[in-house]
mmCIF file of C-alpha atoms and ligand atoms in Angstrom:
data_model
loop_
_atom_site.group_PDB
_atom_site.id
_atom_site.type_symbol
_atom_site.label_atom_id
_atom_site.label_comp_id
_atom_site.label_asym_id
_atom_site.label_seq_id
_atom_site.Cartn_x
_atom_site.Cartn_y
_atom_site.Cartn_z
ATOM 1 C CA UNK A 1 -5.625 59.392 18.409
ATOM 2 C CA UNK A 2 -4.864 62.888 19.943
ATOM 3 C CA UNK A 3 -1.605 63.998 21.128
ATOM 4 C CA UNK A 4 -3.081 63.238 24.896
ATOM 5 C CA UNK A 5 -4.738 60.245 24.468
ATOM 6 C CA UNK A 6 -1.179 58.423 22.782
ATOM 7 C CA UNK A 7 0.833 60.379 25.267
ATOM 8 C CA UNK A 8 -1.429 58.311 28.173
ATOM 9 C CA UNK A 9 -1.229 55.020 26.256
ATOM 10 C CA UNK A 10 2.430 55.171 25.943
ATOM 11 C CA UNK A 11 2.844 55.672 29.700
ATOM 12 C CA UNK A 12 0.995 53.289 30.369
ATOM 13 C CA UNK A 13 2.708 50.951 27.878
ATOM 14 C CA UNK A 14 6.143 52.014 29.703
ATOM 15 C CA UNK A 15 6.887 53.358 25.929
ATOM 16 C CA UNK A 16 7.368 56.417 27.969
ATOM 17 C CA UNK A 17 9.086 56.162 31.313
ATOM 18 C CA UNK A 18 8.200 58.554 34.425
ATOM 19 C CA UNK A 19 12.364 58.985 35.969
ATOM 20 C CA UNK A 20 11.906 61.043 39.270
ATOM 21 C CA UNK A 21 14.969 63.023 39.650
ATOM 22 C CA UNK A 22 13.839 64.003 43.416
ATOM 23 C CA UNK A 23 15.589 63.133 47.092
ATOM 24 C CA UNK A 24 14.061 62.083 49.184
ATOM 25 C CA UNK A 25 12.863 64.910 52.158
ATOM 26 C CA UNK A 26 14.394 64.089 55.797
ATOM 27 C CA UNK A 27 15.691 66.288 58.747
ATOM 28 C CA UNK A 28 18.896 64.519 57.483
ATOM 29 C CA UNK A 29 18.841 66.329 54.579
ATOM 30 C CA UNK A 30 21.976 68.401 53.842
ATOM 31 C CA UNK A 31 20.911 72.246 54.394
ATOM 32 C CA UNK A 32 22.498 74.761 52.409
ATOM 33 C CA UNK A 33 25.219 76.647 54.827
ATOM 34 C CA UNK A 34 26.256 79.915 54.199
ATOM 35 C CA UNK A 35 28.690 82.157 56.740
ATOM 36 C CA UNK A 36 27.803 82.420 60.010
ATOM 37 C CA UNK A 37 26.685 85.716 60.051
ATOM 38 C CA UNK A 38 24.137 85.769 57.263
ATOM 39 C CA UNK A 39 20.816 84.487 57.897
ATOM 40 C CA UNK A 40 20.366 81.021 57.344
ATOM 41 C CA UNK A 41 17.677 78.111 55.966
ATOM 42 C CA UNK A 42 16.106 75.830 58.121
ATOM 43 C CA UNK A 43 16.375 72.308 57.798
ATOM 44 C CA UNK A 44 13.794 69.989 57.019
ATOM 45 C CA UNK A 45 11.872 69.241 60.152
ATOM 46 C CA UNK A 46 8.675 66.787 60.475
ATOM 47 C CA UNK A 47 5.853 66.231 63.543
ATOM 48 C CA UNK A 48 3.237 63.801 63.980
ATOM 49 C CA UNK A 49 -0.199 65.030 64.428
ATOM 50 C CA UNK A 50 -1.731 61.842 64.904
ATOM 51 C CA UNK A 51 -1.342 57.997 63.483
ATOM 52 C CA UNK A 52 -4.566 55.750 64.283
ATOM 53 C CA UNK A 53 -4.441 56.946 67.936
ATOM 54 C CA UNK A 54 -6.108 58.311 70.481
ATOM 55 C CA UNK A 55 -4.709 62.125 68.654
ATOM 56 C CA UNK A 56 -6.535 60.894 65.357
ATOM 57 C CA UNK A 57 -8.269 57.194 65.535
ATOM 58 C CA UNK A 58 -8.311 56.834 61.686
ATOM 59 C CA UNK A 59 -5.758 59.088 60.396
ATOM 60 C CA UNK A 60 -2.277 59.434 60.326
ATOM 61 C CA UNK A 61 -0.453 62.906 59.339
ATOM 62 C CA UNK A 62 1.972 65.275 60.297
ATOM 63 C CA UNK A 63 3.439 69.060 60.393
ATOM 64 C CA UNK A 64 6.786 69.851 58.054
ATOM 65 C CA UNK A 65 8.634 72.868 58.303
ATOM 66 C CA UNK A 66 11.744 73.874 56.207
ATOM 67 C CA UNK A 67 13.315 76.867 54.158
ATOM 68 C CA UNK A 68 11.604 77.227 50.699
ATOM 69 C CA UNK A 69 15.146 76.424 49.638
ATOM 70 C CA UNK A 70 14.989 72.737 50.981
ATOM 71 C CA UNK A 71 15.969 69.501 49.730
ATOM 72 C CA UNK A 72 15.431 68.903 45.452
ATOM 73 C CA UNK A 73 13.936 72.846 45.345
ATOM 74 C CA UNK A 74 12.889 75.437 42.625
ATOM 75 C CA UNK A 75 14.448 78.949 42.842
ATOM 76 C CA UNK A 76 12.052 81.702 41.133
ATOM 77 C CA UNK A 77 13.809 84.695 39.576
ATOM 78 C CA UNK A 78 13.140 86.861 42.993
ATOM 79 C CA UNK A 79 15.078 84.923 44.751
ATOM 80 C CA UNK A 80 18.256 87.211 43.542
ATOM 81 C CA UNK A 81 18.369 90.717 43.291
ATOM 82 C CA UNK A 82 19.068 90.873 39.410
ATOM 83 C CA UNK A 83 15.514 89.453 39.289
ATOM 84 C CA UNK A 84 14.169 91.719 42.223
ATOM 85 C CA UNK A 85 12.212 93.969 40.042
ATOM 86 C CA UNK A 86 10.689 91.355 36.916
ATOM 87 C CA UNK A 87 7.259 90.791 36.228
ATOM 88 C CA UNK A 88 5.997 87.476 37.195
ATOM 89 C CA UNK A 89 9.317 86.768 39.320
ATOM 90 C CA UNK A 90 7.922 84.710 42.402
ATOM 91 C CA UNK A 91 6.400 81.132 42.624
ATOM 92 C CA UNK A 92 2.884 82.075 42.601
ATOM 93 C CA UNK A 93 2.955 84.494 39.451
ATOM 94 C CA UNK A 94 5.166 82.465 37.146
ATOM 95 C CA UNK A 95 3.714 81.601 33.739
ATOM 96 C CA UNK A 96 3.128 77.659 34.376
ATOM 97 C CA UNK A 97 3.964 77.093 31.102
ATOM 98 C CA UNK A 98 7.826 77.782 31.728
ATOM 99 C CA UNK A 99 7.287 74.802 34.533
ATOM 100 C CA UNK A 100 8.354 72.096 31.842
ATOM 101 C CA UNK A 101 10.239 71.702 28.787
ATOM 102 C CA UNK A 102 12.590 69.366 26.803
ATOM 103 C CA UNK A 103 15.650 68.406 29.013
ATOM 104 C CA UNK A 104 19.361 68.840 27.705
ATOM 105 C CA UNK A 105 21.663 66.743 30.390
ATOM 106 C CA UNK A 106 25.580 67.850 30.064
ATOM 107 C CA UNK A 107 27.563 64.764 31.247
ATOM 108 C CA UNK A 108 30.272 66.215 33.419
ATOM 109 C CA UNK A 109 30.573 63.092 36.074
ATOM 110 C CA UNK A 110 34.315 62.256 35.230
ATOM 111 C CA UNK A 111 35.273 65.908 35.243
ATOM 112 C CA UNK A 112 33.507 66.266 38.462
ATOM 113 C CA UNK A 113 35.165 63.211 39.854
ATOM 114 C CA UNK A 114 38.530 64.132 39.337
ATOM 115 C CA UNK A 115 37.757 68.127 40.183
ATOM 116 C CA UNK A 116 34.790 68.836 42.753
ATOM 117 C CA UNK A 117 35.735 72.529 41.719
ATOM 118 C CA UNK A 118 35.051 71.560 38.143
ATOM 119 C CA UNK A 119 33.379 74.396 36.250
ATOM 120 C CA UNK A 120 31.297 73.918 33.346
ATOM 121 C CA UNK A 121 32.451 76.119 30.299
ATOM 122 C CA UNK A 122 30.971 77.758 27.354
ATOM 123 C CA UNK A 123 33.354 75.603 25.028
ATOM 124 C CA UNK A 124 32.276 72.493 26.645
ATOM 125 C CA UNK A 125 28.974 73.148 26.201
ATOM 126 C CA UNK A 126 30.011 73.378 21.990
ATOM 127 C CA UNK A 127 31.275 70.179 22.270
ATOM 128 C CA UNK A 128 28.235 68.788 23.667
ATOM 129 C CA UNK A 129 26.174 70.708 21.118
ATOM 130 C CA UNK A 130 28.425 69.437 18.269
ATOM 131 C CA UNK A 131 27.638 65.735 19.552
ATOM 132 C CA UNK A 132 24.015 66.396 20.346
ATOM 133 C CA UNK A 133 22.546 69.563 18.402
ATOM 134 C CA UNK A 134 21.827 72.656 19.818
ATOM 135 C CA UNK A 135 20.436 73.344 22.975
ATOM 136 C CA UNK A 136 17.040 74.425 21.405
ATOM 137 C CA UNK A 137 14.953 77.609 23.760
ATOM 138 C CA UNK A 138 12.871 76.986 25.894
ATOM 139 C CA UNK A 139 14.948 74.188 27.192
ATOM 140 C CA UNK A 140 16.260 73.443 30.561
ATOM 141 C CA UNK A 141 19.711 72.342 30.804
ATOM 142 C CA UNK A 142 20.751 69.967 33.476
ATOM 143 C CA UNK A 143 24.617 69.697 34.462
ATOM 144 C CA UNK A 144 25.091 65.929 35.521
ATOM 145 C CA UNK A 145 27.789 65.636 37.882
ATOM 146 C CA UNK A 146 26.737 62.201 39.668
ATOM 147 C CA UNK A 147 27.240 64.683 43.428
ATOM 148 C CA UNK A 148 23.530 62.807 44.339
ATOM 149 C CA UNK A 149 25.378 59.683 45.150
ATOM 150 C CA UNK A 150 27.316 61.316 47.898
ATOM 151 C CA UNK A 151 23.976 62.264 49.545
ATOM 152 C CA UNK A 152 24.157 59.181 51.750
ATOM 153 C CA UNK A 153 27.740 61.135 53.136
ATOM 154 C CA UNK A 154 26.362 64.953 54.201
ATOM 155 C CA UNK A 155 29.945 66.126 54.821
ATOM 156 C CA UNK A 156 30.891 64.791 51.702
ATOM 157 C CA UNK A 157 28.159 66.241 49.421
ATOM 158 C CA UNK A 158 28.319 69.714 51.583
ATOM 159 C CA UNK A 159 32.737 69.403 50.810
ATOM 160 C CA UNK A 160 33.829 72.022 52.936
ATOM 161 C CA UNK A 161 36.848 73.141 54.259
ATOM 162 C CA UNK A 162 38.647 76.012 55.232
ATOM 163 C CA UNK A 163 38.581 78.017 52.295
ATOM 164 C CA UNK A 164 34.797 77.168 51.664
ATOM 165 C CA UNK A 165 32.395 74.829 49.609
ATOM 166 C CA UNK A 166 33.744 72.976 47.230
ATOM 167 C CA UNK A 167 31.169 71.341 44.137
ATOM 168 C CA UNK A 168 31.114 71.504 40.597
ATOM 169 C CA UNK A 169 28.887 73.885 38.713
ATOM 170 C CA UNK A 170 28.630 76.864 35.989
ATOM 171 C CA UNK A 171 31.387 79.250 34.800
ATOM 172 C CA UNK A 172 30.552 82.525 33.798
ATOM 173 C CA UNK A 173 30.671 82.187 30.099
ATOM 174 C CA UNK A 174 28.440 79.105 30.467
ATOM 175 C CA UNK A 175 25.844 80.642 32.044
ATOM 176 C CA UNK A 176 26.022 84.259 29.372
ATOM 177 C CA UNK A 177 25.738 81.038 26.452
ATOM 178 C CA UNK A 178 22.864 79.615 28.107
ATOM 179 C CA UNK A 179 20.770 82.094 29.027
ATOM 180 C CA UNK A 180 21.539 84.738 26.215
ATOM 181 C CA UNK A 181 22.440 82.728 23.294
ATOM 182 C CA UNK A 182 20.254 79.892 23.877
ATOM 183 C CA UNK A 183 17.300 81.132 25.305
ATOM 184 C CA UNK A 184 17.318 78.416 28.294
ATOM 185 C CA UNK A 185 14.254 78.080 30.544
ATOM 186 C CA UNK A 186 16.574 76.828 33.458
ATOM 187 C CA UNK A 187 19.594 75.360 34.567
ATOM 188 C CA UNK A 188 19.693 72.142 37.009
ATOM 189 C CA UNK A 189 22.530 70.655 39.282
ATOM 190 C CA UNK A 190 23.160 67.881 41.590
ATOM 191 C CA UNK A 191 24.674 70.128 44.152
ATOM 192 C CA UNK A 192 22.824 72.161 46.822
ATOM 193 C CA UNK A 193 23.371 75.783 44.692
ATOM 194 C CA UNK A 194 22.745 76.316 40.756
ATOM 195 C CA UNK A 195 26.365 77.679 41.115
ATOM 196 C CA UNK A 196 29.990 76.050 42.356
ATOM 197 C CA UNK A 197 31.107 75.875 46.050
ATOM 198 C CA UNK A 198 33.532 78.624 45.016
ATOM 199 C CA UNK A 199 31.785 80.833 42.469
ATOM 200 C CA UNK A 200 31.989 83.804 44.725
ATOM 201 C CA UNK A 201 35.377 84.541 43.378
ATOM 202 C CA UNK A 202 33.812 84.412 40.117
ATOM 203 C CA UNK A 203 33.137 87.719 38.293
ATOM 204 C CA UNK A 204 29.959 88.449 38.292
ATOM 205 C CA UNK A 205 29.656 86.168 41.715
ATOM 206 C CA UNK A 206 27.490 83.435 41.391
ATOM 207 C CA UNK A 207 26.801 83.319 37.948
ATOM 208 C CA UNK A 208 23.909 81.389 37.453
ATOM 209 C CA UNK A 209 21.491 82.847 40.198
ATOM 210 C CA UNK A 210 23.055 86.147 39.117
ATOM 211 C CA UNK A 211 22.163 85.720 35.668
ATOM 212 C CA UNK A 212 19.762 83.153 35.194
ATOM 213 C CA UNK A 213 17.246 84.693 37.931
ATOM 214 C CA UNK A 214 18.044 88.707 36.075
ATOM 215 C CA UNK A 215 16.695 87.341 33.116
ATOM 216 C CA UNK A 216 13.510 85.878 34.277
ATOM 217 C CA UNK A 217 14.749 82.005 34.042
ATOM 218 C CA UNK A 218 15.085 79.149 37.081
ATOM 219 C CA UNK A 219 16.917 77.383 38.797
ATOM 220 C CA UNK A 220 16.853 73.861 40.468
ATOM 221 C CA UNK A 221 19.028 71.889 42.884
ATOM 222 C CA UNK A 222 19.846 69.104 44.708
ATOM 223 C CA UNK A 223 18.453 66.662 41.494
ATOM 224 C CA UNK A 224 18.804 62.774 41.358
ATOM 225 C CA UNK A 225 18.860 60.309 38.883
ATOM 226 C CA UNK A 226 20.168 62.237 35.931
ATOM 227 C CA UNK A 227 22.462 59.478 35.340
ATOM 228 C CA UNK A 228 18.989 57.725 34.003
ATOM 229 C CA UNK A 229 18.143 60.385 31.417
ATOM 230 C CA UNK A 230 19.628 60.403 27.780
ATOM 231 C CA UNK A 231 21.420 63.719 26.643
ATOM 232 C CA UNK A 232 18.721 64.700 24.979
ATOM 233 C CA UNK A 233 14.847 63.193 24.691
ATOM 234 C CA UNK A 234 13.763 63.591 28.000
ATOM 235 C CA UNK A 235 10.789 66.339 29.583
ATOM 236 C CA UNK A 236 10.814 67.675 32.299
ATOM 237 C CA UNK A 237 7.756 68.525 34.748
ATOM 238 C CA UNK A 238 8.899 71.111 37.555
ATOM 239 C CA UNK A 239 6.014 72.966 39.014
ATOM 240 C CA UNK A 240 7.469 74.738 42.666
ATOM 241 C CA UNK A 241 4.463 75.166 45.347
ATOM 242 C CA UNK A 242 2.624 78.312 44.713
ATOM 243 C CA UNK A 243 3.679 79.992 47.666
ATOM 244 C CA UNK A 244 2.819 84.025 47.898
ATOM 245 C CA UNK A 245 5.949 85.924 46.659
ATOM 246 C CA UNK A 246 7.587 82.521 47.053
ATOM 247 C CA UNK A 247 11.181 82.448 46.080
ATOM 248 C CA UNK A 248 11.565 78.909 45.755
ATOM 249 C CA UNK A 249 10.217 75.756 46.982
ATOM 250 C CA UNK A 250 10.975 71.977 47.235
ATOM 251 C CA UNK A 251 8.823 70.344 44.536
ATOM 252 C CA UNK A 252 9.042 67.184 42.919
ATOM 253 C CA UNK A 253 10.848 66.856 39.522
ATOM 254 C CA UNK A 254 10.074 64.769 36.852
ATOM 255 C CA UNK A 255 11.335 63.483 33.888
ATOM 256 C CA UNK A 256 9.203 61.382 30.925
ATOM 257 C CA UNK A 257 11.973 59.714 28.682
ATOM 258 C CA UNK A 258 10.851 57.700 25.668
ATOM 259 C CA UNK A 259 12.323 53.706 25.510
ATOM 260 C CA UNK A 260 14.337 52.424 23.181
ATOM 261 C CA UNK A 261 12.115 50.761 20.552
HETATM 262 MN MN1 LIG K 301 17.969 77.585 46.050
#
């Protein structure tokens, strides 16, 4: 049998399971805030154009609007300035091959329960690989954190106060490991940013759009369901809409993940 044909047999066996690490898209959706002076993204909005009425008798559909930075979204290298000048840097002119790969999930839920500031180091991430196996290249590495079960709470999974955002995500060293001695196609979060509610004090700020997006890699928020992938096994299927000079875009993310036999 070829690759494809037992790759479609075993899906449709359920040998293979399809896990869809995506929210759901409402105007309730948490948008990302930043300070009030900066411009900002819109939320997700939605308008009927018709539904089996006199607008449309046998149709039903609607207008959307929202920032390309909306709800589970894809950020392209051009969405930061240390990927401002890279070939192939926006939605429409990324190599679609870098769209998928094999996915490495880091299990940080407890830490991230007991710190929402909780930053993911470079010596964790030996541990995991001492467990697992290297983080092979090519690979996107997800950080699960389990902050997609606050999304029911939108204060709580925004966790602001005075002195800012407050969620879990990369340290500095983490992100240099990833994308420079492992060759990683992207990094993923639960949280509405790649990086921590706080990583502006961090050195370079913002770590992994600063780094990730100058080297030519991605970045994708706001993921579900990683609590349903194994640490390793799974692929991922990530294609952002191919918007002109697009510098994100909410997609839908997918995960295959072999059963237990
Ligand atoms: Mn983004």
């Amino acid at each position: 049998m070829s690759v494809l044909a037992e790759f479609a047999a075993a899906v449709a066996a359920r040998r293979i399971r399809v896990v869809d690490l995506t929210h759901t898209l409402d105007p309730q959706f948490p948008a990302i805030v930043l300070q009030a002076e900066l411009g900002q993204a819109a939320p997700f909005r939605i308008e009927e154009i018709s539904r089996y009425d006199e607008r449309g008798s046998a149709w039903y559909w609607n207008n959307f609007t929202c920032s390309e930075h909306t709800g589970t979204h894809f950020d392209a290298p051009i969405h930061w300035i240390s990927g401002r000048y890279l070939p192939n840097n926006a939605t429409d002119s990324i190599p679609v091959e870098d769209l998928m790969g094999p996915a490495c999930v880091i299990d940080c839920s407890a830490e991230a329960a007991l710190d929402a500031d909780f930053l993911l180091t470079k010596e964790r991430l030996l541990a995991w690989e001492a467990e697992h196996g290297q983080i092979p290249a090519r690979a996107w590495v997800l950080m699960r954190t389990d902050w997609s079960k606050k999304i029911v709470d939108a204060v709580a999974y925004q966790n602001f106060d005075e002195a800012g955002q407050h969620t879990p995500g990369p340290s500095v060293d983490a992100m240099q490991f990833l994308v420079f001695e492992r060759q990683v196609l992207g990094f993923g979060t639960e949280t509405i940013g790649t990086d921590a509610g706080q990583a502006f004090h961090l050195r370079p700020p913002h770590p992994a759009h600063d780094l990730l997006h100058g080297a030519g890699r991605y970045g994708l928020q706001c993921l579900n369901n990683l609590d349903q992938l194994p640490a390793t096994g799974a692929y991922l299927v990530c294609p952002p809409l191919k918007i002109k000079q697009g510098s994100g875009s909410p997609l839908r993310v997918l995960a295959f993940v072999e059963s237990a036999v």
